[in-house]
Amino acid sequence: MRRIVVVGGSIAALTAAESLRAEGFDGQVTVLSEEPHQPYSRVPLSKGVLAGREPAESALLPAPGEDIEFRTGARAVRLDARGRTVALADGAEVPYDGLVVATGARARRLTGGADLVVRTLDDAEALASRLATARSAIVLGGGFLGMEVATTCRALGLEVTVVDLVPPLLRLLGPWLADLAVEAARDHGIRVRVAPDGVTMVGEHRVRCGESVLEADVIVCAVGDVPNTEWLRDSGLPLDAGGGLIADACCRVAPGVVAAGDVVSRQGRRTPHWTNAVEQGRAAAVGLLRGASARPYRPDPYFWTEQSGLDIKISGELPLTGAPDILAGSVSDRSVLLQWHHDGGTATAVAVNHRLPVIKLKRLGAGVPAPAPARA
Ligand SMILES: Cc1cc2nc3c(=O)[nH]c(=O)nc-3n(C[C@H](O)[C@H](O)[C@H](O)COP(=O)(O)OP(=O)(O)OC[C@H]3O[C@@H](n4cnc5c(N)ncnc54)[C@H](O)[C@@H]3O)c2cc1C
């Protein structure tokens, strides 16, 4: 292989590109990113950057090495997998011997495009400037992102209502942990509303929930994401019903093509978390260079969220059923280390406002028994 092209401009793409070098690939590595910016992390966009506590520059990722060509404003619009070329929006054709697809996902929108979302740096800056003069906000969607945005709006002094379709909010967590987080949100002054019949946006400032209409200065949509695979539609690469790109255990999609990050569908689901994008970016590079002899990738189920005064770190599969073992701390203090055991011997470990090195949390999440408390 002489030239590897990576399509995508964020953490999975960057990690894959750097990993190709770390694995000894000495041909050309070209990263094609549609965004005008240098690569950055999305994680602070709903937190410190949106709140104005951290400058936008703090989200920038370390620049790629000089032996990696990183092109901004390069949007892939078509893939010819047989001819091994990527067509760009400006008409250019970029040939490759190996391809990494890391085009991630974009925010799902409820209207044609006017709704405010938080996916890109530009989104976060646009929303931050609207929040600066707003007194109230409605956040549509009570998942991790929606609750983080609601927390930030609250910290800025806005009245905030989160609207979701079905209780409990944060249902991905399972009822026990979701209850803890929603109670913390209410204590933070965030109103929570369930709209089982759906939500319709009525203009810029109003939403209809069943019979009633809610109004706010700003309405933010946090209703999920959509994988960026439209450019692959005619390529013959396998897409699932939700548009996710189907990859095998070694991140391979087709001969000479691997994929990593939020765009990937594996065993019928995507894993849209930072750590997975990093680990899968590495695994995809190895999968491209070593083929079937690469070690199969096991998704890293570690992620974190910061909301309503809770710093929640999770290692293990979701959702969580039943009540957990309490390994340390106390639930009433909202500072606690928890472990759920699943059928088949697996486990999920959760630290809520509890300091524990990630490696130890991951060990608990892998089902390794917690050490017995030291005797006095
Ligand atoms: C606001 C926010 C907060 C988050 N907070 C957390 C958190 O606290 N913890 C956590 O674990 N995870 C968090 N995440 C999730 C995490 O950021 C994602 O899992 C991660 O960004 C995925 O990386 P990726 O490189 O796969 O995809 P993306 O970050 O989506 O990047 C894909 C890149 O590809 C580019 N691209 C798309 N289509 C094309 C094309 N056709 N041609 C060229 N380039 C293209 C896009 O512009 C983008 O730059 C958060 C996400 C958001 C949006």
Coordinates of N, CA and C and ligand atoms in Angstrom, one line a residue, residues 6-14 32-35 40-47 74-77 88 102-106 118-120 145 148-149 228-229 231 260-264 271-278 302-306, ligand 1:
V6 N -7.8 8.9 4.7 CA -8.7 8.8 5.9 C -9.8 9.9 5.7
V7 N -11.0 9.5 5.6 CA -12.1 10.5 5.4 C -12.7 10.8 6.8
G8 N -12.7 12.0 7.2 CA -13.2 12.4 8.5 C -12.2 13.3 9.1
G9 N -12.6 14.2 10.0 CA -11.6 15.2 10.5 C -11.5 15.2 12.0
S10 N -12.0 14.2 12.7 CA -12.1 14.3 14.2 C -11.2 13.2 14.9
I11 N -11.7 12.8 16.0 CA -10.8 12.0 16.9 C -10.5 10.6 16.3
A12 N -11.5 10.0 15.7 CA -11.3 8.7 15.1 C -10.4 8.8 13.9
A13 N -10.6 9.8 13.1 CA -9.8 10.0 11.9 C -8.3 10.2 12.3
L14 N -8.2 11.2 13.2 CA -6.8 11.6 13.6 C -6.1 10.4 14.3
L32 N -8.9 13.7 4.9 CA -9.9 14.6 4.2 C -11.0 15.0 5.2
S33 N -11.0 16.3 5.6 CA -12.0 16.8 6.6 C -12.8 17.8 5.9
E34 N -14.2 17.7 6.1 CA -15.0 18.7 5.5 C -15.0 20.0 6.3
E35 N -14.7 20.0 7.5 CA -14.8 21.2 8.4 C -13.7 22.2 8.0
Y40 N -10.7 19.0 16.5 CA -11.0 19.5 17.8 C -11.9 18.4 18.5
S41 N -12.0 18.5 19.8 CA -12.8 17.6 20.6 C -14.2 18.1 20.7
R42 N -15.2 17.3 20.6 CA -16.6 17.8 20.8 C -17.0 17.8 22.3
V43 N -16.2 17.0 23.1 CA -16.6 16.8 24.5 C -16.9 18.1 25.2
P44 N -16.1 19.2 25.1 CA -16.4 20.4 25.9 C -17.4 21.3 25.3
L45 N -17.9 20.9 24.1 CA -18.8 21.8 23.4 C -20.2 22.0 24.1
S46 N -20.6 20.9 24.9 CA -21.8 21.0 25.6 C -21.6 21.5 27.1
K47 N -20.3 21.6 27.4 CA -19.9 21.8 28.8 C -19.2 23.2 28.9
A74 N -12.4 19.7 2.8 CA -12.4 18.6 1.8 C -13.5 17.7 2.0
R75 N -14.7 17.9 1.4 CA -15.9 17.1 1.7 C -16.0 16.0 0.7
A76 N -16.0 14.7 1.2 CA -16.1 13.6 0.3 C -17.6 13.5 -0.1
V77 N -17.9 13.3 -1.4 CA -19.3 13.2 -1.8 C -19.6 11.9 -2.5
L88 N -14.4 14.5 -4.3 CA -14.6 15.6 -3.3 C -15.6 16.6 -3.9
A102 N -14.1 7.5 8.6 CA -14.3 8.0 10.0 C -15.1 9.3 10.0
T103 N -16.2 9.2 9.2 CA -17.0 10.5 9.0 C -18.0 10.7 10.1
G104 N -18.0 9.9 11.2 CA -18.8 10.2 12.4 C -20.3 10.4 12.1
A105 N -20.9 11.3 12.9 CA -22.3 11.5 12.8 C -22.6 13.0 12.9
R106 N -23.8 13.4 12.6 CA -24.3 14.8 12.7 C -25.5 14.8 13.6
V118 N -26.1 21.0 19.0 CA -24.7 21.1 19.5 C -23.9 19.9 18.9
R119 N -23.3 20.0 17.8 CA -22.4 18.9 17.3 C -21.1 19.4 16.9
T120 N -21.0 20.6 16.3 CA -19.8 21.2 15.8 C -19.4 22.4 16.7
L145 N -26.5 14.2 26.0 CA -26.2 15.5 25.5 C -27.3 16.6 26.0
E148 N -26.7 17.6 29.5 CA -25.5 18.4 29.7 C -25.8 19.8 29.2
V149 N -26.5 20.0 28.1 CA -26.9 21.3 27.6 C -27.8 22.0 28.6
N228 N -22.9 9.9 9.2 CA -22.6 10.6 7.9 C -22.1 9.6 6.8
T229 N -23.1 8.9 6.2 CA -22.8 7.9 5.2 C -23.4 8.2 3.8
W231 N -22.5 9.9 1.5 CA -21.5 9.8 0.4 C -21.2 8.4 0.0
A260 N -14.0 3.5 11.6 CA -13.8 3.7 13.0 C -14.7 4.8 13.5
G261 N -15.1 4.7 14.8 CA -15.8 5.8 15.4 C -17.3 5.8 15.3
D262 N -17.9 7.0 15.5 CA -19.4 7.1 15.5 C -20.1 6.5 14.3
V263 N -19.4 6.5 13.2 CA -20.1 6.1 11.9 C -20.3 4.6 11.9
V264 N -19.6 3.8 12.7 CA -19.6 2.3 12.6 C -20.8 1.7 13.3
T271 N -21.6 2.8 18.7 CA -21.1 3.1 20.1 C -20.5 4.6 20.0
P272 N -21.4 5.6 20.1 CA -21.0 7.0 19.9 C -20.3 7.6 21.1
H273 N -19.2 7.1 21.5 CA -18.5 7.7 22.7 C -17.0 7.9 22.3
W274 N -16.4 8.8 23.0 CA -15.1 9.3 22.8 C -14.1 8.1 22.8
T275 N -14.1 7.3 23.9 CA -13.1 6.3 24.1 C -13.2 5.3 23.0
N276 N -14.4 4.9 22.6 CA -14.6 4.0 21.5 C -14.0 4.5 20.2
A277 N -14.2 5.8 19.9 CA -13.6 6.4 18.7 C -12.1 6.3 18.7
V278 N -11.5 6.6 19.9 CA -10.0 6.5 20.0 C -9.6 5.0 19.7
Y302 N -16.4 2.4 27.8 CA -16.2 3.4 28.9 C -16.6 4.8 28.4
F303 N -17.4 5.5 29.1 CA -17.6 6.9 28.8 C -18.0 7.7 30.1
W304 N -18.2 9.0 29.9 CA -18.5 9.8 31.0 C -19.4 10.9 30.6
T305 N -20.1 11.5 31.6 CA -21.0 12.6 31.3 C -20.9 13.5 32.6
E306 N -21.1 14.8 32.4 CA -21.1 15.8 33.5 C -22.4 16.5 33.4
Ligands
LIG1 C1 -21.5 18.1 22.3 C2 -20.9 16.7 22.5 C3 -20.4 16.3 23.8 C4 -19.9 15.0 24.0 N1 -19.5 14.6 25.2 C5 -19.0 13.4 25.4 C6 -18.6 13.0 26.7 O1 -18.7 13.7 27.7 N2 -18.1 11.7 26.8 C7 -18.0 10.8 25.7 O2 -17.5 9.7 25.9 N3 -18.4 11.2 24.5 C8 -18.9 12.5 24.3 N4 -19.3 12.8 23.0 C9 -19.2 11.9 21.9 C10 -17.9 12.0 21.2 O3 -17.5 13.3 21.0 C11 -17.9 11.3 19.9 O4 -18.1 9.9 20.2 C12 -16.7 11.5 19.0 O5 -16.6 12.8 18.6 C13 -16.7 10.6 17.8 O6 -15.6 10.8 17.0 P1 -15.6 10.5 15.4 O7 -14.3 11.0 14.9 O8 -16.0 9.1 15.2 O9 -16.8 11.3 14.8 P2 -17.1 12.9 14.7 O10 -16.6 13.5 16.0 O11 -18.5 13.0 14.4 O12 -16.2 13.4 13.5 C14 -16.5 13.1 12.2 C15 -15.7 14.1 11.3 O13 -15.9 13.7 10.0 C16 -16.2 14.9 9.2 N5 -17.0 14.5 8.0 C17 -18.3 14.0 8.0 N6 -18.6 13.7 6.7 C18 -17.6 14.0 5.9 C19 -17.4 13.9 4.5 N7 -18.3 13.5 3.7 N8 -16.2 14.3 4.0 C20 -15.2 14.7 4.9 N9 -15.3 14.9 6.2 C21 -16.5 14.5 6.7 C22 -17.1 15.7 10.2 O14 -17.1 17.1 9.8 C23 -16.3 15.5 11.4 O15 -15.2 16.4 11.5 C24 -19.9 14.1 22.8 C25 -20.4 14.5 21.6 C26 -20.9 15.8 21.4 C27 -21.4 16.2 20.1

